[in-house]
Amino acid sequence: MSKESDEQLMLAVQTGALEKLNVLCERYQKRIYNYCLKSVLDADDSADLTQNIFIRVLKYRKSYKAGSNFEFWLFQIARNQVKDHFRKMKVHRDQFQAADVLPDRADDSDEEQREREQRLMQALSLLPEEKRELLVLSKFEGMKYEQIAALKSISVSAVKVQVHRTIKQLKELYFEIKS
């Protein structure tokens, strides 16, 4: 694995060293895929979105500004792609099926854990897109509230309040599904 920073790699990509994009893809492909999966709740769509996001990185490489945070720039692209996906598909939250998202497991010895994961995914699918995105970014992707605030153009305190309320709503949905 390359020891170059994301920013150094992206600057190299900008100047024509397109092979450096492979290193960035290796670093971020799983995180971007997981972000998409938790946002759109469909494995095939998530794979397509992930591929399209890295194609956009290549296509719009000249718009990356030297000195800016590559990860932030990448997640802006990912967020826009997810929004475009919802716009194109005109998806309604009641169309999501959590069972379609979770992989089938041959080993059912962990049945209880699998059921909890299914309930969580189902509860996530019932959240509005904006709230689901907040949770995915803060809890699953580990973004700091400051980064989320900049990405969504809202204050840090608004992010904190919205995340807290969304977690509360998710818990309620989770336990409604459980009963």
GROMACS .gro file of C-alpha atoms in nm:
model
  179
    1MET     CA    1   0.000   0.000   0.000
    2SER     CA    2   0.124   0.347  -0.086
    3LYS     CA    3   0.238   0.574   0.196
    4GLU     CA    4   0.139   0.885   0.004
    5SER     CA    5  -0.145   1.088   0.150
    6ASP     CA    6  -0.483   1.095  -0.020
    7GLU     CA    7  -0.420   1.454  -0.119
    8GLN     CA    8  -0.081   1.370  -0.276
    9LEU     CA    9  -0.234   1.082  -0.468
   10MET     CA   10  -0.519   1.297  -0.596
   11LEU     CA   11  -0.279   1.568  -0.709
   12ALA     CA   12  -0.084   1.300  -0.897
   13VAL     CA   13  -0.409   1.183  -1.060
   14GLN     CA   14  -0.479   1.542  -1.163
   15THR     CA   15  -0.143   1.566  -1.336
   16GLY     CA   16  -0.196   1.248  -1.533
   17ALA     CA   17  -0.074   0.964  -1.307
   18LEU     CA   18  -0.408   0.786  -1.338
   19GLU     CA   19  -0.269   0.465  -1.187
   20LYS     CA   20  -0.266   0.649  -0.851
   21LEU     CA   21  -0.645   0.640  -0.859
   22ASN     CA   22  -0.622   0.265  -0.799
   23VAL     CA   23  -0.463   0.330  -0.459
   24LEU     CA   24  -0.743   0.570  -0.366
   25CYS     CA   25  -1.001   0.318  -0.484
   26GLU     CA   26  -0.843   0.048  -0.268
   27ARG     CA   27  -0.846   0.281   0.033
   28TYR     CA   28  -1.204   0.397   0.000
   29GLN     CA   29  -1.398   0.141  -0.202
   30LYS     CA   30  -1.531  -0.050   0.100
   31ARG     CA   31  -1.629   0.265   0.292
   32ILE     CA   32  -1.802   0.416  -0.010
   33TYR     CA   33  -1.983   0.088  -0.081
   34ASN     CA   34  -2.097   0.064   0.283
   35TYR     CA   35  -2.212   0.426   0.277
   36CYS     CA   36  -2.415   0.356  -0.037
   37LEU     CA   37  -2.550   0.029   0.099
   38LYS     CA   38  -2.670   0.189   0.420
   39SER     CA   39  -2.820   0.476   0.221
   40VAL     CA   40  -3.000   0.293  -0.061
   41LEU     CA   41  -3.035  -0.048   0.110
   42ASP     CA   42  -2.971  -0.245  -0.208
   43ALA     CA   43  -2.648  -0.436  -0.271
   44ASP     CA   44  -2.658  -0.418  -0.652
   45ASP     CA   45  -2.741  -0.047  -0.658
   46SER     CA   46  -2.467   0.014  -0.402
   47ALA     CA   47  -2.210  -0.160  -0.620
   48ASP     CA   48  -2.320   0.044  -0.922
   49LEU     CA   49  -2.314   0.368  -0.724
   50THR     CA   50  -1.967   0.291  -0.588
   51GLN     CA   51  -1.836   0.236  -0.938
   52ASN     CA   52  -2.002   0.555  -1.063
   53ILE     CA   53  -1.856   0.754  -0.774
   54PHE     CA   54  -1.500   0.656  -0.864
   55ILE     CA   55  -1.572   0.724  -1.231
   56ARG     CA   56  -1.681   1.072  -1.126
   57VAL     CA   57  -1.361   1.115  -0.924
   58LEU     CA   58  -1.169   1.049  -1.244
   59LYS     CA   59  -1.399   1.261  -1.461
   60TYR     CA   60  -1.395   1.560  -1.224
   61ARG     CA   61  -1.036   1.523  -1.100
   62LYS     CA   62  -0.952   1.876  -1.217
   63SER     CA   63  -1.213   2.020  -0.978
   64TYR     CA   64  -1.028   1.884  -0.675
   65LYS     CA   65  -0.852   2.174  -0.504
   66ALA     CA   66  -0.498   2.125  -0.376
   67GLY     CA   67  -0.485   2.135   0.001
   68SER     CA   68  -0.846   2.037   0.051
   69ASN     CA   69  -0.952   1.720   0.230
   70PHE     CA   70  -0.984   1.439  -0.026
   71GLU     CA   71  -1.212   1.228   0.193
   72PHE     CA   72  -1.455   1.518   0.233
   73TRP     CA   73  -1.452   1.581  -0.143
   74LEU     CA   74  -1.509   1.211  -0.214
   75PHE     CA   75  -1.805   1.191   0.025
   76GLN     CA   76  -1.957   1.501  -0.135
   77ILE     CA   77  -1.950   1.313  -0.465
   78ALA     CA   78  -2.094   1.003  -0.298
   79ARG     CA   79  -2.370   1.202  -0.131
   80ASN     CA   80  -2.465   1.365  -0.460
   81GLN     CA   81  -2.470   1.028  -0.637
   82VAL     CA   82  -2.700   0.882  -0.372
   83LYS     CA   83  -2.932   1.182  -0.403
   84ASP     CA   84  -2.933   1.146  -0.782
   85HIS     CA   85  -3.013   0.777  -0.741
   86PHE     CA   86  -3.318   0.856  -0.530
   87ARG     CA   87  -3.426   1.127  -0.771
   88LYS     CA   88  -3.401   0.892  -1.070
   89MET     CA   89  -3.564   0.598  -0.900
   90LYS     CA   90  -3.829   0.803  -0.719
   91VAL     CA   91  -3.791   0.557  -0.437
   92HIS     CA   92  -4.031   0.569  -0.147
   93ARG     CA   93  -3.918   0.442   0.187
   94ASP     CA   94  -4.193   0.179   0.202
   95GLN     CA   95  -4.040   0.004  -0.099
   96PHE     CA   96  -3.728  -0.098   0.091
   97GLN     CA   97  -3.695  -0.457   0.199
   98ALA     CA   98  -3.431  -0.518   0.462
   99ALA     CA   99  -3.423  -0.887   0.375
  100ASP     CA  100  -3.290  -0.799   0.030
  101VAL     CA  101  -2.996  -0.613   0.182
  102LEU     CA  102  -2.865  -0.869   0.425
  103PRO     CA  103  -2.656  -1.149   0.279
  104ASP     CA  104  -2.785  -1.502   0.314
  105ARG     CA  105  -2.584  -1.699   0.566
  106ALA     CA  106  -2.539  -2.070   0.542
  107ASP     CA  107  -2.449  -2.089   0.910
  108ASP     CA  108  -2.761  -2.014   1.114
  109SER     CA  109  -2.590  -2.070   1.451
  110ASP     CA  110  -2.592  -1.693   1.489
  111GLU     CA  111  -2.965  -1.665   1.415
  112GLU     CA  112  -3.038  -1.418   1.693
  113GLN     CA  113  -2.764  -1.180   1.575
  114ARG     CA  114  -2.893  -1.209   1.219
  115GLU     CA  115  -3.245  -1.123   1.334
  116ARG     CA  116  -3.115  -0.818   1.522
  117GLU     CA  117  -2.929  -0.704   1.210
  118GLN     CA  118  -3.244  -0.751   1.002
  119ARG     CA  119  -3.451  -0.548   1.247
  120LEU     CA  120  -3.187  -0.275   1.249
  121MET     CA  121  -3.176  -0.261   0.869
  122GLN     CA  122  -3.554  -0.260   0.855
  123ALA     CA  123  -3.571   0.022   1.111
  124LEU     CA  124  -3.307   0.215   0.913
  125SER     CA  125  -3.512   0.170   0.597
  126LEU     CA  126  -3.809   0.335   0.767
  127LEU     CA  127  -3.615   0.653   0.841
  128PRO     CA  128  -3.640   0.939   0.593
  129GLU     CA  129  -3.339   0.963   0.360
  130GLU     CA  130  -3.191   1.273   0.530
  131LYS     CA  131  -3.204   1.116   0.876
  132ARG     CA  132  -3.063   0.786   0.751
  133GLU     CA  133  -2.777   0.975   0.587
  134LEU     CA  134  -2.693   1.147   0.917
  135LEU     CA  135  -2.665   0.814   1.096
  136VAL     CA  136  -2.468   0.651   0.819
  137LEU     CA  137  -2.215   0.934   0.813
  138SER     CA  138  -2.181   0.977   1.189
  139LYS     CA  139  -2.212   0.624   1.323
  140PHE     CA  140  -2.122   0.389   1.038
  141GLU     CA  141  -1.863   0.602   0.856
  142GLY     CA  142  -1.728   0.768   1.171
  143MET     CA  143  -1.735   1.122   1.034
  144LYS     CA  144  -1.694   1.400   1.286
  145TYR     CA  145  -1.991   1.630   1.344
  146GLU     CA  146  -1.787   1.920   1.204
  147GLN     CA  147  -1.737   1.734   0.875
  148ILE     CA  148  -2.106   1.646   0.852
  149ALA     CA  149  -2.201   2.007   0.926
  150ALA     CA  150  -1.978   2.128   0.642
  151LEU     CA  151  -2.109   1.860   0.406
  152LYS     CA  152  -2.473   1.942   0.479
  153SER     CA  153  -2.421   2.320   0.522
  154ILE     CA  154  -2.569   2.328   0.872
  155SER     CA  155  -2.428   2.410   1.216
  156VAL     CA  156  -2.246   2.155   1.430
  157SER     CA  157  -2.508   2.194   1.704
  158ALA     CA  158  -2.783   2.120   1.450
  159VAL     CA  159  -2.599   1.802   1.351
  160LYS     CA  160  -2.571   1.695   1.716
  161VAL     CA  161  -2.940   1.756   1.781
  162GLN     CA  162  -3.049   1.582   1.460
  163VAL     CA  163  -2.827   1.279   1.525
  164HIS     CA  164  -2.959   1.250   1.882
  165ARG     CA  165  -3.322   1.271   1.764
  166THR     CA  166  -3.260   1.027   1.481
  167ILE     CA  167  -3.104   0.772   1.715
  168LYS     CA  168  -3.405   0.806   1.943
  169GLN     CA  169  -3.639   0.755   1.646
  170LEU     CA  170  -3.435   0.457   1.524
  171LYS     CA  171  -3.458   0.293   1.868
  172GLU     CA  172  -3.835   0.340   1.869
  173LEU     CA  173  -3.866   0.189   1.522
  174TYR     CA  174  -3.637  -0.100   1.614
  175PHE     CA  175  -3.844  -0.195   1.918
  176GLU     CA  176  -4.172  -0.154   1.726
  177ILE     CA  177  -4.043  -0.407   1.474
  178LYS     CA  178  -3.929  -0.635   1.754
  179SER     CA  179  -4.277  -0.658   1.904
   0.00000   0.00000   0.00000
